[in-house]
Amino acid sequence: RMAGKEPGQIPSVLPTRKPHEPRQKRERSLTDPPLERDILKAVWKLLAHHPKVAWITRVNSGTVMADFGSGGIHPLRMNYKRGMSDLVGMMRDGRFLAVECKRPGASLMDHQRDFLNEVRKHHGVAFVAREVEDVERNIDAPLHWPLP
């Protein structure tokens, strides 16, 4: 029996939150750097049609609370490979492809760098894209690792 609960009452699993006011969206100017999501969309679109890429997909990461019915509500991780890149795929020559998208000025986290270096170590194509031009600069680049 849970403290403060009457028998037969279902306890609240998730914390209750007070409704909050929606965020005010700031108007973006043409001089603002692009958002990471915009870079990711553009890079993904380019790679999806690139003649050297067999396939490319987005990998979601993180944890959500999932309802397992009678099993209850539990955290569910979206993937278990720490540092998995935003986009993964395969080159037409069979090599693995991993692309981490970052907005200009943003740094890689150590586990993201480790993942890219692991891909490179095993002869895959792995790079950071801060703009779509990074795809053409890096897709044919000679294999160098570790990543700085």
mmCIF file of N, CA and C in Angstrom, residues 26 28 32-45 58-61 83-87 99-109 111-112 127-132:
data_model
loop_
_atom_site.group_PDB
_atom_site.id
_atom_site.type_symbol
_atom_site.label_atom_id
_atom_site.label_comp_id
_atom_site.label_asym_id
_atom_site.label_seq_id
_atom_site.Cartn_x
_atom_site.Cartn_y
_atom_site.Cartn_z
ATOM 1 N N ARG A 26 10.657 33.824 -30.821
ATOM 2 C CA ARG A 26 11.427 34.998 -31.195
ATOM 3 C C ARG A 26 11.517 35.045 -32.716
ATOM 4 N N ARG A 28 13.171 35.306 -36.051
ATOM 5 C CA ARG A 28 14.539 35.073 -36.505
ATOM 6 C C ARG A 28 14.858 36.034 -37.645
ATOM 7 N N ASP A 32 20.698 35.578 -38.414
ATOM 8 C CA ASP A 32 20.839 34.550 -37.377
ATOM 9 C C ASP A 32 21.419 33.279 -37.989
ATOM 10 N N PRO A 33 22.287 32.576 -37.251
ATOM 11 C CA PRO A 33 22.780 31.300 -37.775
ATOM 12 C C PRO A 33 21.630 30.296 -37.867
ATOM 13 N N PRO A 34 21.710 29.348 -38.804
ATOM 14 C CA PRO A 34 20.616 28.380 -38.941
ATOM 15 C C PRO A 34 20.519 27.487 -37.701
ATOM 16 N N LEU A 35 19.323 27.003 -37.446
ATOM 17 C CA LEU A 35 19.107 26.072 -36.349
ATOM 18 C C LEU A 35 19.617 24.689 -36.751
ATOM 19 N N GLU A 36 19.988 23.888 -35.754
ATOM 20 C CA GLU A 36 20.493 22.545 -36.049
ATOM 21 C C GLU A 36 19.469 21.717 -36.818
ATOM 22 N N ARG A 37 18.198 21.835 -36.473
ATOM 23 C CA ARG A 37 17.179 21.046 -37.168
ATOM 24 C C ARG A 37 17.096 21.404 -38.650
ATOM 25 N N ASP A 38 17.346 22.690 -38.981
ATOM 26 C CA ASP A 38 17.320 23.116 -40.381
ATOM 27 C C ASP A 38 18.520 22.568 -41.139
ATOM 28 N N ILE A 39 19.670 22.543 -40.487
ATOM 29 C CA ILE A 39 20.869 21.967 -41.096
ATOM 30 C C ILE A 39 20.656 20.472 -41.325
ATOM 31 N N LEU A 40 20.111 19.797 -40.320
ATOM 32 C CA LEU A 40 19.863 18.362 -40.435
ATOM 33 C C LEU A 40 18.938 18.052 -41.606
ATOM 34 N N LYS A 41 17.842 18.798 -41.737
ATOM 35 C CA LYS A 41 16.899 18.569 -42.844
ATOM 36 C C LYS A 41 17.574 18.744 -44.199
ATOM 37 N N ALA A 42 18.371 19.799 -44.336
ATOM 38 C CA ALA A 42 19.025 20.077 -45.616
ATOM 39 C C ALA A 42 20.074 19.016 -45.949
ATOM 40 N N VAL A 43 20.865 18.614 -44.955
ATOM 41 C CA VAL A 43 21.893 17.591 -45.164
ATOM 42 C C VAL A 43 21.236 16.253 -45.498
ATOM 43 N N TRP A 44 20.172 15.907 -44.773
ATOM 44 C CA TRP A 44 19.451 14.656 -45.001
ATOM 45 C C TRP A 44 18.897 14.615 -46.429
ATOM 46 N N LYS A 45 18.307 15.727 -46.860
ATOM 47 C CA LYS A 45 17.740 15.793 -48.214
ATOM 48 C C LYS A 45 18.832 15.614 -49.272
ATOM 49 N N ARG A 58 17.333 8.910 -40.378
ATOM 50 C CA ARG A 58 17.464 9.663 -39.128
ATOM 51 C C ARG A 58 17.351 8.684 -37.978
ATOM 52 N N VAL A 59 18.236 8.827 -36.995
ATOM 53 C CA VAL A 59 18.181 7.985 -35.802
ATOM 54 C C VAL A 59 17.796 8.859 -34.620
ATOM 55 N N ASN A 60 16.652 8.552 -34.038
ATOM 56 C CA ASN A 60 16.227 9.286 -32.854
ATOM 57 C C ASN A 60 16.888 8.711 -31.618
ATOM 58 N N SER A 61 17.236 9.565 -30.704
ATOM 59 C CA SER A 61 17.844 9.151 -29.448
ATOM 60 C C SER A 61 17.046 9.742 -28.308
ATOM 61 N N GLY A 83 26.178 8.172 -28.372
ATOM 62 C CA GLY A 83 26.842 9.019 -29.348
ATOM 63 C C GLY A 83 26.413 8.785 -30.785
ATOM 64 N N MET A 84 25.423 7.919 -30.999
ATOM 65 C CA MET A 84 24.956 7.612 -32.357
ATOM 66 C C MET A 84 24.693 8.910 -33.120
ATOM 67 N N SER A 85 25.173 8.980 -34.338
ATOM 68 C CA SER A 85 25.025 10.187 -35.152
ATOM 69 C C SER A 85 23.577 10.449 -35.529
ATOM 70 N N ASP A 86 23.290 11.703 -35.886
ATOM 71 C CA ASP A 86 21.944 12.098 -36.284
ATOM 72 C C ASP A 86 21.474 11.333 -37.508
ATOM 73 N N LEU A 87 22.373 11.162 -38.464
ATOM 74 C CA LEU A 87 22.055 10.467 -39.707
ATOM 75 C C LEU A 87 23.005 9.290 -39.883
ATOM 76 N N VAL A 99 26.724 10.795 -40.035
ATOM 77 C CA VAL A 99 26.841 12.254 -40.129
ATOM 78 C C VAL A 99 26.208 12.881 -38.888
ATOM 79 N N GLU A 100 27.000 13.643 -38.166
ATOM 80 C CA GLU A 100 26.515 14.395 -37.006
ATOM 81 C C GLU A 100 26.292 15.830 -37.464
ATOM 82 N N CYS A 101 25.085 16.339 -37.315
ATOM 83 C CA CYS A 101 24.764 17.699 -37.733
ATOM 84 C C CYS A 101 24.848 18.639 -36.538
ATOM 85 N N LYS A 102 25.549 19.739 -36.733
ATOM 86 C CA LYS A 102 25.719 20.752 -35.686
ATOM 87 C C LYS A 102 25.542 22.123 -36.299
ATOM 88 N N ARG A 103 25.020 23.039 -35.512
ATOM 89 C CA ARG A 103 24.933 24.412 -35.992
ATOM 90 C C ARG A 103 26.318 25.048 -35.881
ATOM 91 N N PRO A 104 26.617 26.067 -36.671
ATOM 92 C CA PRO A 104 27.936 26.696 -36.602
ATOM 93 C C PRO A 104 28.265 27.149 -35.185
ATOM 94 N N GLY A 105 29.465 26.822 -34.748
ATOM 95 C CA GLY A 105 29.916 27.213 -33.423
ATOM 96 C C GLY A 105 29.620 26.193 -32.331
ATOM 97 N N ALA A 106 28.737 25.225 -32.605
ATOM 98 C CA ALA A 106 28.406 24.207 -31.602
ATOM 99 C C ALA A 106 29.489 23.129 -31.595
ATOM 100 N N SER A 107 29.800 22.623 -30.418
ATOM 101 C CA SER A 107 30.854 21.616 -30.273
ATOM 102 C C SER A 107 30.276 20.214 -30.206
ATOM 103 N N LEU A 108 31.070 19.261 -30.665
ATOM 104 C CA LEU A 108 30.711 17.854 -30.501
ATOM 105 C C LEU A 108 30.866 17.472 -29.035
ATOM 106 N N MET A 109 29.984 16.631 -28.553
ATOM 107 C CA MET A 109 30.178 16.066 -27.226
ATOM 108 C C MET A 109 31.165 14.905 -27.372
ATOM 109 N N HIS A 111 31.122 11.812 -26.476
ATOM 110 C CA HIS A 111 30.580 10.531 -26.936
ATOM 111 C C HIS A 111 30.182 10.584 -28.413
ATOM 112 N N GLN A 112 29.864 11.764 -28.942
ATOM 113 C CA GLN A 112 29.588 11.889 -30.379
ATOM 114 C C GLN A 112 30.888 11.756 -31.166
ATOM 115 N N PHE A 127 31.529 12.146 -40.485
ATOM 116 C CA PHE A 127 31.930 13.544 -40.418
ATOM 117 C C PHE A 127 30.852 14.382 -39.746
ATOM 118 N N VAL A 128 31.229 15.623 -39.447
ATOM 119 C CA VAL A 128 30.310 16.606 -38.883
ATOM 120 C C VAL A 128 29.888 17.539 -40.010
ATOM 121 N N ALA A 129 28.600 17.808 -40.114
ATOM 122 C CA ALA A 129 28.079 18.739 -41.117
ATOM 123 C C ALA A 129 27.496 19.951 -40.409
ATOM 124 N N ARG A 130 28.091 21.112 -40.654
ATOM 125 C CA ARG A 130 27.582 22.369 -40.107
ATOM 126 C C ARG A 130 26.850 23.170 -41.185
ATOM 127 N N GLU A 131 26.988 22.698 -42.427
ATOM 128 C CA GLU A 131 26.299 23.278 -43.581
ATOM 129 C C GLU A 131 26.297 22.207 -44.668
ATOM 130 N N VAL A 132 25.433 22.357 -45.675
ATOM 131 C CA VAL A 132 25.325 21.316 -46.705
ATOM 132 C C VAL A 132 26.627 21.141 -47.485
#
